[in-house]
Amino acid sequence: MEHDVRQFDGENTGDTGKIIEKLDFLNTQEGLQQCMDDENFYLDIVSTYVEDNVLEDMQKCYLGNDWAGYRVKVHALKSSSAYIGAEDLRAKAKRMEDAAKQEDVEYISLNHHKLVAMYEDLMRKIAAVLPKRINLEGSSQIKQFTIFVVDDSRLNRQVVAEVLSDSYNISEASSGQEFFQQLEEGNIPDLVLLDVHMPRETGHDIIGKLKADERFAHIPVVFMTHDNDLSTELAGFREGAVDFITKPLNPALLQARIGRILDLYYLQSKLQEEVQIRTQDILDKSMQMTVMFDQIIQALANTIDAKDKYTKGHSDRVSKYSVMIGEQLGYSEMQLMHLKYAALLHDIGKIGIPDWIINKTGPLTDEEFEIVKTHPVIGGDILKTITSVEDIYNGAMFHHEHYDGSGYPRGLLGKNIPEMARVINVADSYDAMTSRRSYRDMLTQEGVRGEIEKGLGTQFDPIIGSIMLQIIDEDTEFTLHE
Ligand SMILES: [Fe+2]
């Protein structure tokens, strides 16, 4: 339910100051202080105090020997009496609360009627002084946040509403049951102000239920408590409360505290949301770039293969075999990706070799072969600008180096040859042997295996070559070929 903002109508009731003067049996100074020295506000609170008569409930508990219930009622009476400045009654209610806490039935029996008499007397005196109240419409200001006040004390709910209704929408519930019913009906607040001591479900029970329900767990909860002790606060924080406000509520403090919590809480969640959106955005863009990079490399590889009609699909297959070896070497995802790119582009230098040599049927002359042997350097030259992935250059430049130093263009020895180039060398040779040429058919699997084995330690890195042998042995159907 939305709270009605009720105020005394100054024109009809005359000077509020005069009314307050007549309330001389109350500590009105204390009461006014609680209401930020707002006289209308104070009179509203006093008025609610009278309307909110807890006498009947208190009597019921007393007659039924319900001391837990009695304790809650006198506790409420104590705090509401403190609000309006009814000091004697507050003190009396406090003693009764202590007695109820200790189940000191004798003390309660002796003093209950005195308490009731004091209470009734006070109510009569206040009622005689106070004029009737009228309802005014609430503020028309746009209120961004809704605050739910859950408190069995109507007076407390009213204090909160009075203090906060100018800035926030206020919803109220007098019990956990009523609160959850409203939540189920879709009245989801931005913050809950929760009383700790309530009959039936306590504040602790309510926050427990709230935090266990994923629909409501995000709502910040502020406890309102009289127990200004560390253990209650610690328990509350453990249960998920974001803050504590001590009763009797100090209006200025309440306003400042709530404002700060809402600012912090929603700034934080907005920030988190923003970070999430930005991160996703970056991931999307990065994914887009990766896909584009992949496609460009693939397109380049296709360009190389298109030039050589006899080795169609060569770059793709070398890339596939290289990655199979890389996996056995325990490469990371990133390394495998680099290896894949390097292998796809290893023969890019063939673009600089005349077509008639590339597509010549039959064996090459020594002179022609010398020209073909320049393709790693041409490739290295083409790819040297790709400094972000060094392996791409290395793959093109060094894939014809031999482990024993007999390769080209540099004649590098052993581990001086970049590892990925050694991998590509094995994969490249394997594909050459398992592809048809215009002048020969592909070799048998056994023949290929023999050639690789023979090259271990001479052409091939012995470890990488052995991995290739293992791959061959596992390929029992001989599916790995052109
Ligand atoms: Fe090559």
Short mmCIF file of C-alpha atoms and ligand atoms in Angstrom, two decimals:
data_model
loop_
_atom_site.label_atom_id
_atom_site.label_comp_id
_atom_site.label_asym_id
_atom_site.label_seq_id
_atom_site.Cartn_x
_atom_site.Cartn_y
_atom_site.Cartn_z
CA MET A 1 0.00 0.00 0.00
CA GLU A 2 1.15 3.51 -0.73
CA HIS A 3 1.43 5.71 2.30
CA ASP A 4 -0.79 8.76 2.58
CA VAL A 5 1.21 11.78 3.52
CA ARG A 6 -0.89 13.30 6.27
CA GLN A 7 -0.29 16.63 7.78
CA PHE A 8 -1.94 18.98 10.14
CA ASP A 9 -3.73 21.72 8.35
CA GLY A 10 -2.31 24.85 9.91
CA GLU A 11 -5.22 27.08 8.80
CA ASN A 12 -7.94 25.02 10.46
CA THR A 13 -6.16 24.11 13.66
CA GLY A 14 -4.51 27.36 14.47
CA ASP A 15 -0.99 27.70 15.69
CA THR A 16 0.73 24.30 16.05
CA GLY A 17 3.08 25.90 18.56
CA LYS A 18 0.15 26.53 20.90
CA ILE A 19 -0.96 22.91 20.67
CA ILE A 20 2.52 21.75 21.50
CA GLU A 21 2.61 24.06 24.50
CA LYS A 22 -0.47 22.31 25.82
CA LEU A 23 1.32 18.97 25.61
CA ASP A 24 3.32 20.03 28.66
CA PHE A 25 3.04 16.56 30.21
CA LEU A 26 5.37 15.32 27.44
CA ASN A 27 9.01 16.15 26.90
CA THR A 28 8.10 17.95 23.69
CA GLN A 29 11.60 19.28 23.26
CA GLU A 30 12.94 15.75 23.00
CA GLY A 31 10.09 14.77 20.67
CA LEU A 32 10.60 17.77 18.42
CA GLN A 33 14.27 17.04 18.16
CA GLN A 34 13.43 13.59 16.83
CA CYS A 35 11.29 15.30 14.19
CA MET A 36 13.95 17.72 12.95
CA ASP A 37 12.09 20.48 14.87
CA ASP A 38 9.20 20.17 12.43
CA GLU A 39 6.13 20.91 14.57
CA ASN A 40 3.59 19.48 12.12
CA PHE A 41 5.60 16.34 11.84
CA TYR A 42 5.78 16.01 15.60
CA LEU A 43 2.04 16.45 16.00
CA ASP A 44 1.49 13.83 13.32
CA ILE A 45 3.60 11.38 15.30
CA VAL A 46 1.77 12.14 18.53
CA SER A 47 -1.52 11.71 16.73
CA THR A 48 -0.52 8.33 15.41
CA TYR A 49 0.56 7.34 18.89
CA VAL A 50 -3.01 7.75 20.08
CA GLU A 51 -4.54 6.00 17.07
CA ASP A 52 -2.08 3.19 17.44
CA ASN A 53 -3.40 2.00 20.75
CA VAL A 54 -1.65 -1.23 21.77
CA LEU A 55 -3.59 -1.60 25.01
CA GLU A 56 -5.92 -4.32 23.81
CA ASP A 57 -3.08 -6.47 22.40
CA MET A 58 -1.10 -5.98 25.58
CA GLN A 59 -4.04 -7.07 27.72
CA LYS A 60 -4.56 -10.13 25.57
CA CYS A 61 -0.97 -11.27 26.08
CA TYR A 62 -1.15 -10.52 29.80
CA LEU A 63 -4.33 -12.51 30.31
CA GLY A 64 -3.04 -15.37 28.19
CA ASN A 65 0.30 -15.53 30.05
CA ASP A 66 1.99 -14.99 26.67
CA TRP A 67 5.16 -13.38 27.99
CA ALA A 68 7.01 -13.45 24.66
CA GLY A 69 4.10 -11.59 23.07
CA TYR A 70 3.84 -9.28 26.05
CA ARG A 71 7.51 -8.44 25.74
CA VAL A 72 7.07 -7.44 22.08
CA LYS A 73 4.11 -5.21 22.97
CA VAL A 74 5.77 -3.37 25.85
CA HIS A 75 8.87 -3.06 23.75
CA ALA A 76 6.83 -1.31 21.04
CA LEU A 77 5.20 0.88 23.68
CA LYS A 78 8.62 1.79 25.04
CA SER A 79 9.96 2.93 21.68
CA SER A 80 6.85 4.80 20.59
CA SER A 81 6.69 6.56 23.97
CA ALA A 82 10.31 7.60 23.53
CA TYR A 83 9.41 9.18 20.18
CA ILE A 84 6.80 11.51 21.50
CA GLY A 85 8.71 12.32 24.68
CA ALA A 86 6.49 10.38 27.13
CA GLU A 87 9.39 9.75 29.45
CA ASP A 88 7.63 8.21 32.46
CA LEU A 89 5.72 5.75 30.35
CA ARG A 90 8.86 4.89 28.38
CA ALA A 91 10.72 4.12 31.62
CA LYS A 92 7.82 2.08 32.99
CA ALA A 93 7.51 0.12 29.72
CA LYS A 94 11.23 -0.57 29.76
CA ARG A 95 11.05 -2.07 33.26
CA MET A 96 8.14 -4.22 32.13
CA GLU A 97 10.06 -5.32 29.07
CA ASP A 98 13.01 -6.36 31.23
CA ALA A 99 10.66 -8.26 33.51
CA ALA A 100 9.05 -10.01 30.56
CA LYS A 101 12.49 -10.91 29.26
CA GLN A 102 13.21 -12.64 32.58
CA GLU A 103 9.64 -13.97 32.77
CA ASP A 104 9.35 -12.22 36.12
CA VAL A 105 5.62 -12.85 36.34
CA GLU A 106 5.36 -11.52 39.87
CA TYR A 107 6.72 -8.11 38.91
CA ILE A 108 4.52 -7.99 35.83
CA SER A 109 1.40 -8.89 37.85
CA LEU A 110 2.16 -6.18 40.39
CA ASN A 111 2.82 -3.50 37.79
CA HIS A 112 0.70 -4.30 34.74
CA HIS A 113 -2.32 -2.37 35.98
CA LYS A 114 -0.17 0.63 36.87
CA LEU A 115 1.24 0.61 33.35
CA VAL A 116 -2.24 0.37 31.84
CA ALA A 117 -3.46 3.24 34.02
CA MET A 118 -0.52 5.42 33.03
CA TYR A 119 -1.04 4.61 29.39
CA GLU A 120 -4.78 5.32 29.44
CA ASP A 121 -4.22 8.55 31.30
CA LEU A 122 -1.67 9.71 28.74
CA MET A 123 -3.96 8.83 25.85
CA ARG A 124 -6.81 10.82 27.35
CA LYS A 125 -4.59 13.85 27.92
CA ILE A 126 -3.21 13.80 24.38
CA ALA A 127 -6.65 13.27 22.81
CA ALA A 128 -7.95 16.31 24.70
CA VAL A 129 -5.28 18.55 23.23
CA LEU A 130 -5.00 17.29 19.66
CA PRO A 131 -7.32 18.49 16.89
CA LYS A 132 -8.52 16.07 14.20
CA ARG A 133 -6.24 15.40 11.28
CA ILE A 134 -6.95 15.69 7.59
CA ASN A 135 -5.36 13.90 4.68
CA LEU A 136 -3.42 15.71 2.04
CA GLU A 137 -2.25 14.38 -1.27
CA GLY A 138 1.29 13.10 -1.52
CA SER A 139 4.07 14.94 -3.23
CA SER A 140 3.82 15.03 -7.01
CA GLN A 141 7.59 14.84 -7.38
CA ILE A 142 8.86 11.88 -9.42
CA LYS A 143 10.22 9.33 -6.98
CA GLN A 144 12.73 6.93 -8.35
CA PHE A 145 12.98 4.44 -5.52
CA THR A 146 10.50 2.50 -3.46
CA ILE A 147 11.27 1.70 0.14
CA PHE A 148 9.41 -1.05 1.95
CA VAL A 149 9.00 -0.58 5.68
CA VAL A 150 8.30 -3.84 7.50
CA ASP A 151 7.50 -3.14 11.13
CA ASP A 152 4.73 -4.25 13.48
CA SER A 153 4.71 -0.79 15.01
CA ARG A 154 2.47 1.49 13.07
CA LEU A 155 4.15 4.46 14.65
CA ASN A 156 7.53 3.41 13.41
CA ARG A 157 6.16 2.89 9.94
CA GLN A 158 4.69 6.32 10.06
CA VAL A 159 7.94 7.94 11.18
CA VAL A 160 9.72 6.35 8.25
CA ALA A 161 6.98 7.38 5.85
CA GLU A 162 6.96 10.95 7.14
CA VAL A 163 10.70 11.28 6.85
CA LEU A 164 11.17 9.56 3.51
CA SER A 165 7.95 10.04 1.53
CA ASP A 166 9.08 13.31 0.00
CA SER A 167 11.97 11.55 -1.69
CA TYR A 168 10.79 7.98 -2.06
CA ASN A 169 7.73 5.85 -2.65
CA ILE A 170 6.90 4.14 0.61
CA SER A 171 5.26 0.74 0.99
CA GLU A 172 4.39 -0.74 4.34
CA ALA A 173 3.75 -4.10 5.92
CA SER A 174 3.09 -4.91 9.55
CA SER A 175 4.29 -8.51 9.31
CA GLY A 176 6.47 -10.85 7.29
CA GLN A 177 3.38 -12.51 5.91
CA GLU A 178 1.97 -9.25 4.60
CA PHE A 179 5.38 -8.26 3.22
CA PHE A 180 5.86 -11.46 1.23
CA GLN A 181 2.31 -11.33 -0.03
CA GLN A 182 3.02 -7.89 -1.48
CA LEU A 183 6.29 -9.07 -3.00
CA GLU A 184 4.43 -11.94 -4.66
CA GLU A 185 1.96 -9.41 -6.04
CA GLY A 186 4.86 -7.64 -7.74
CA ASN A 187 5.47 -4.80 -5.31
CA ILE A 188 9.26 -5.13 -5.41
CA PRO A 189 11.05 -2.35 -3.53
CA ASP A 190 14.54 -0.95 -4.03
CA LEU A 191 15.29 -1.21 -0.33
CA VAL A 192 13.73 -2.86 2.72
CA LEU A 193 13.73 -1.26 6.15
CA LEU A 194 13.20 -4.21 8.42
CA ASP A 195 12.32 -4.27 12.09
CA VAL A 196 14.21 -6.95 14.03
CA HIS A 197 11.74 -7.62 16.84
CA MET A 198 8.35 -8.66 15.60
CA PRO A 199 5.85 -11.25 16.82
CA ARG A 200 5.65 -14.44 14.73
CA GLU A 201 8.30 -13.92 12.03
CA THR A 202 11.22 -11.82 13.28
CA GLY A 203 13.44 -9.66 11.13
CA HIS A 204 15.99 -12.47 11.12
CA ASP A 205 13.41 -14.93 9.77
CA ILE A 206 12.31 -12.47 7.11
CA ILE A 207 15.79 -11.62 5.80
CA GLY A 208 16.58 -15.35 5.71
CA LYS A 209 13.58 -16.01 3.49
CA LEU A 210 14.31 -12.97 1.35
CA LYS A 211 17.94 -13.91 0.68
CA ALA A 212 17.01 -17.51 -0.08
CA ASP A 213 14.67 -16.44 -2.88
CA GLU A 214 16.59 -15.53 -6.02
CA ARG A 215 13.81 -13.18 -7.11
CA PHE A 216 14.32 -10.99 -4.04
CA ALA A 217 17.85 -11.73 -2.85
CA HIS A 218 19.28 -8.64 -4.55
CA ILE A 219 17.15 -6.18 -2.57
CA PRO A 220 19.25 -4.38 0.04
CA VAL A 221 17.95 -4.75 3.59
CA VAL A 222 18.53 -2.30 6.42
CA PHE A 223 17.71 -3.48 9.93
CA MET A 224 16.00 -1.21 12.39
CA THR A 225 16.93 -2.27 15.87
CA HIS A 226 16.95 -1.18 19.48
CA ASP A 227 19.63 -3.66 20.20
CA ASN A 228 22.56 -1.42 19.78
CA ASP A 229 24.87 -4.30 20.48
CA LEU A 230 27.56 -5.81 18.36
CA SER A 231 26.30 -9.40 18.35
CA THR A 232 22.92 -8.47 16.84
CA GLU A 233 24.64 -6.34 14.22
CA LEU A 234 27.14 -9.04 13.38
CA ALA A 235 24.38 -11.61 13.05
CA GLY A 236 22.50 -9.18 10.80
CA PHE A 237 25.47 -8.60 8.54
CA ARG A 238 26.01 -12.34 8.29
CA GLU A 239 22.39 -12.68 7.24
CA GLY A 240 22.96 -10.17 4.45
CA ALA A 241 21.85 -6.81 5.90
CA VAL A 242 23.64 -3.85 4.32
CA ASP A 243 23.29 -1.57 7.33
CA PHE A 244 21.68 -0.89 10.70
CA ILE A 245 19.62 1.99 11.93
CA THR A 246 19.00 2.30 15.63
CA LYS A 247 15.60 3.10 17.03
CA PRO A 248 14.24 5.51 18.02
CA LEU A 249 14.79 6.65 14.47
CA ASN A 250 16.52 9.94 14.08
CA PRO A 251 14.89 11.49 10.97
CA ALA A 252 17.94 13.35 9.72
CA LEU A 253 20.10 10.30 10.20
CA LEU A 254 17.53 8.02 8.58
CA GLN A 255 17.30 10.24 5.53
CA ALA A 256 21.05 10.54 5.15
CA ARG A 257 21.67 6.84 5.71
CA ILE A 258 19.02 5.68 3.24
CA GLY A 259 20.19 8.14 0.62
CA ARG A 260 23.75 6.95 0.96
CA ILE A 261 22.83 3.25 0.82
CA LEU A 262 20.67 3.69 -2.27
CA ASP A 263 23.35 5.75 -3.98
CA LEU A 264 26.08 3.27 -3.21
CA TYR A 265 24.06 0.18 -3.88
CA TYR A 266 22.61 1.26 -7.19
CA LEU A 267 25.74 3.01 -8.36
CA GLN A 268 27.55 -0.24 -7.74
CA SER A 269 25.04 -2.44 -9.54
CA LYS A 270 24.88 0.05 -12.41
CA LEU A 271 28.64 -0.05 -12.57
CA GLN A 272 28.65 -3.83 -12.62
CA GLU A 273 26.05 -3.81 -15.36
CA GLU A 274 28.10 -1.31 -17.34
CA VAL A 275 31.28 -3.37 -16.94
CA GLN A 276 29.42 -6.46 -18.09
CA ILE A 277 28.06 -4.71 -21.17
CA ARG A 278 31.46 -3.24 -22.06
CA THR A 279 33.25 -6.54 -21.50
CA GLN A 280 30.76 -8.36 -23.71
CA ASP A 281 31.20 -5.64 -26.31
CA ILE A 282 34.97 -6.07 -26.28
CA LEU A 283 34.61 -9.86 -26.44
CA ASP A 284 32.24 -9.56 -29.39
CA LYS A 285 34.59 -7.24 -31.21
CA SER A 286 37.60 -9.35 -30.38
CA MET A 287 35.75 -12.44 -31.62
CA GLN A 288 34.85 -10.58 -34.80
CA MET A 289 38.50 -9.63 -35.30
CA THR A 290 39.64 -13.18 -34.69
CA VAL A 291 37.16 -14.54 -37.20
CA MET A 292 38.24 -11.92 -39.73
CA PHE A 293 41.93 -12.67 -39.14
CA ASP A 294 41.24 -16.36 -39.57
CA GLN A 295 39.40 -15.73 -42.83
CA ILE A 296 42.15 -13.48 -44.21
CA ILE A 297 44.81 -16.10 -43.48
CA GLN A 298 42.63 -18.75 -45.06
CA ALA A 299 42.16 -16.57 -48.14
CA LEU A 300 45.94 -16.08 -48.42
CA ALA A 301 46.49 -19.81 -48.09
CA ASN A 302 43.95 -20.41 -50.85
CA THR A 303 45.87 -17.94 -53.05
CA ILE A 304 49.02 -20.03 -52.68
CA ASP A 305 47.21 -23.28 -53.41
CA ALA A 306 45.45 -21.75 -56.43
CA LYS A 307 48.82 -21.03 -58.03
CA ASP A 308 49.90 -24.66 -57.84
CA LYS A 309 47.26 -26.83 -59.46
CA TYR A 310 49.02 -30.05 -58.40
CA THR A 311 49.12 -29.28 -54.70
CA LYS A 312 45.55 -28.19 -54.15
CA GLY A 313 44.65 -28.22 -50.45
CA HIS A 314 48.31 -28.64 -49.47
CA SER A 315 48.34 -25.68 -47.04
CA ASP A 316 45.16 -26.87 -45.33
CA ARG A 317 46.49 -30.39 -44.86
CA VAL A 318 49.90 -29.26 -43.60
CA SER A 319 48.08 -27.04 -41.15
CA LYS A 320 45.91 -29.95 -40.00
CA TYR A 321 48.87 -32.31 -39.51
CA SER A 322 50.91 -29.61 -37.78
CA VAL A 323 48.12 -28.99 -35.26
CA MET A 324 47.87 -32.76 -34.62
CA ILE A 325 51.60 -32.77 -33.79
CA GLY A 326 51.26 -29.57 -31.72
CA GLU A 327 48.54 -31.18 -29.62
CA GLN A 328 50.88 -34.08 -28.85
CA LEU A 329 53.56 -31.57 -27.87
CA GLY A 330 51.11 -30.12 -25.32
CA TYR A 331 50.67 -26.75 -27.00
CA SER A 332 48.20 -24.26 -25.52
CA GLU A 333 45.15 -23.08 -27.45
CA MET A 334 47.02 -19.92 -28.37
CA GLN A 335 50.12 -21.82 -29.54
CA LEU A 336 47.94 -24.15 -31.62
CA MET A 337 46.29 -21.16 -33.23
CA HIS A 338 49.67 -19.64 -34.10
CA LEU A 339 50.89 -22.96 -35.44
CA LYS A 340 47.78 -23.27 -37.56
CA TYR A 341 48.34 -19.83 -39.11
CA ALA A 342 52.05 -20.40 -39.60
CA ALA A 343 51.40 -23.72 -41.35
CA LEU A 344 48.66 -22.25 -43.54
CA LEU A 345 51.09 -19.60 -44.79
CA HIS A 346 54.33 -21.62 -44.88
CA ASP A 347 54.49 -21.71 -48.70
CA ILE A 348 53.34 -18.15 -49.33
CA GLY A 349 56.76 -17.44 -50.92
CA LYS A 350 55.74 -19.62 -53.88
CA ILE A 351 53.81 -16.60 -55.09
CA GLY A 352 57.21 -15.22 -56.17
CA ILE A 353 58.20 -18.34 -58.11
CA PRO A 354 57.37 -18.35 -61.86
CA ASP A 355 54.23 -20.33 -62.70
CA TRP A 356 55.99 -22.46 -65.32
CA ILE A 357 58.37 -23.83 -62.69
CA ILE A 358 55.65 -24.41 -60.09
CA ASN A 359 53.43 -26.21 -62.58
CA LYS A 360 56.12 -28.05 -64.49
CA THR A 361 55.34 -31.71 -65.05
CA GLY A 362 58.34 -33.93 -64.40
CA PRO A 363 61.43 -33.45 -62.27
CA LEU A 364 63.06 -30.00 -62.00
CA THR A 365 66.52 -29.20 -63.28
CA ASP A 366 69.15 -28.10 -60.75
CA GLU A 367 68.74 -24.53 -61.90
CA GLU A 368 64.95 -24.63 -61.53
CA PHE A 369 65.28 -26.21 -58.12
CA GLU A 370 67.59 -23.37 -57.02
CA ILE A 371 64.80 -20.96 -57.94
CA VAL A 372 62.21 -22.97 -56.02
CA LYS A 373 64.54 -22.95 -53.01
CA THR A 374 64.19 -19.16 -52.78
CA HIS A 375 60.52 -19.44 -51.72
CA PRO A 376 61.19 -19.52 -47.95
CA VAL A 377 63.09 -16.23 -48.12
CA ILE A 378 60.43 -14.66 -50.34
CA GLY A 379 57.81 -15.91 -47.86
CA GLY A 380 59.78 -14.58 -44.90
CA ASP A 381 60.01 -11.24 -46.65
CA ILE A 382 56.26 -11.14 -47.26
CA LEU A 383 55.41 -12.04 -43.66
CA LYS A 384 58.07 -10.09 -41.80
CA THR A 385 55.60 -7.30 -41.08
CA ILE A 386 53.46 -9.65 -38.98
CA THR A 387 55.41 -9.09 -35.78
CA SER A 388 52.51 -9.89 -33.42
CA VAL A 389 52.82 -13.59 -34.19
CA GLU A 390 56.49 -14.33 -34.76
CA ASP A 391 55.80 -17.98 -35.61
CA ILE A 392 54.11 -16.96 -38.86
CA TYR A 393 57.37 -15.54 -40.17
CA ASN A 394 59.36 -18.47 -38.76
CA GLY A 395 57.10 -21.04 -40.43
CA ALA A 396 57.60 -19.59 -43.89
CA MET A 397 61.27 -18.80 -43.44
CA PHE A 398 62.51 -22.02 -41.85
CA HIS A 399 60.24 -24.89 -42.89
CA HIS A 400 62.90 -26.29 -45.21
CA GLU A 401 65.68 -26.31 -42.61
CA HIS A 402 66.88 -29.81 -41.66
CA TYR A 403 67.63 -30.93 -38.15
CA ASP A 404 71.18 -31.93 -39.11
CA GLY A 405 71.89 -28.51 -40.65
CA SER A 406 71.60 -29.69 -44.26
CA GLY A 407 68.47 -27.67 -45.08
CA TYR A 408 67.92 -24.22 -46.53
CA PRO A 409 67.95 -21.19 -46.63
CA ARG A 410 70.24 -20.81 -43.60
CA GLY A 411 71.38 -24.35 -42.82
CA LEU A 412 70.32 -23.98 -39.18
CA LEU A 413 71.08 -26.86 -36.87
CA GLY A 414 68.82 -28.72 -34.40
CA LYS A 415 67.07 -26.59 -31.85
CA ASN A 416 68.31 -23.43 -33.57
CA ILE A 417 65.46 -24.03 -36.00
CA PRO A 418 62.30 -22.52 -34.46
CA GLU A 419 60.18 -25.36 -33.08
CA MET A 420 57.07 -24.62 -35.09
CA ALA A 421 59.15 -24.62 -38.27
CA ARG A 422 60.42 -28.10 -37.30
CA VAL A 423 56.80 -29.21 -36.84
CA ILE A 424 55.77 -27.76 -40.19
CA ASN A 425 58.74 -29.44 -41.85
CA VAL A 426 57.56 -32.89 -40.76
CA ALA A 427 53.93 -32.17 -41.69
CA ASP A 428 54.98 -30.69 -45.05
CA SER A 429 57.08 -33.72 -45.95
CA TYR A 430 54.33 -36.10 -44.88
CA ASP A 431 51.80 -34.33 -47.11
CA ALA A 432 54.20 -34.24 -50.06
CA MET A 433 54.62 -38.01 -49.80
CA THR A 434 50.91 -38.68 -49.37
CA SER A 435 49.87 -36.53 -52.35
CA ARG A 436 49.75 -37.43 -56.02
CA ARG A 437 52.10 -35.63 -58.36
CA SER A 438 51.83 -35.43 -62.15
CA TYR A 439 54.91 -37.63 -62.34
CA ARG A 440 54.13 -40.09 -59.50
CA ASP A 441 51.36 -41.54 -57.35
CA MET A 442 51.34 -41.10 -53.60
CA LEU A 443 53.47 -43.44 -51.54
CA THR A 444 52.02 -46.29 -49.49
CA GLN A 445 51.56 -45.62 -45.79
CA GLU A 446 54.34 -48.09 -45.07
CA GLY A 447 56.60 -46.28 -47.51
CA VAL A 448 55.87 -42.91 -45.92
CA ARG A 449 56.48 -44.32 -42.46
CA GLY A 450 59.86 -45.67 -43.60
CA GLU A 451 60.91 -42.33 -45.07
CA ILE A 452 60.02 -40.44 -41.87
CA GLU A 453 61.77 -42.99 -39.71
CA LYS A 454 64.83 -42.76 -41.91
CA GLY A 455 64.84 -38.97 -41.54
CA LEU A 456 64.72 -38.92 -37.70
CA GLY A 457 67.67 -36.84 -36.49
CA THR A 458 68.75 -35.98 -40.05
CA GLN A 459 65.93 -34.09 -41.77
CA PHE A 460 63.51 -34.28 -38.85
CA ASP A 461 63.62 -33.36 -35.20
CA PRO A 462 63.66 -36.89 -33.67
CA ILE A 463 60.92 -36.11 -31.14
CA ILE A 464 58.61 -34.38 -33.62
CA GLY A 465 59.29 -37.07 -36.24
CA SER A 466 58.46 -39.78 -33.66
CA ILE A 467 55.17 -38.06 -32.92
CA MET A 468 54.40 -38.17 -36.65
CA LEU A 469 55.19 -41.91 -36.65
CA GLN A 470 52.79 -42.37 -33.77
CA ILE A 471 50.09 -40.48 -35.69
CA ILE A 472 50.73 -42.72 -38.70
CA ASP A 473 50.49 -45.85 -36.56
CA GLU A 474 47.20 -44.72 -35.09
CA ASP A 475 45.83 -44.00 -38.58
CA THR A 476 45.11 -47.70 -39.26
CA GLU A 477 42.75 -46.97 -42.17
CA PHE A 478 45.29 -44.58 -43.77
CA THR A 479 42.87 -41.70 -43.97
CA LEU A 480 45.52 -38.97 -43.62
CA HIS A 481 46.37 -38.20 -47.22
CA GLU A 482 45.37 -35.93 -50.10
FE FE B 1 57.77 -25.22 -48.94
#
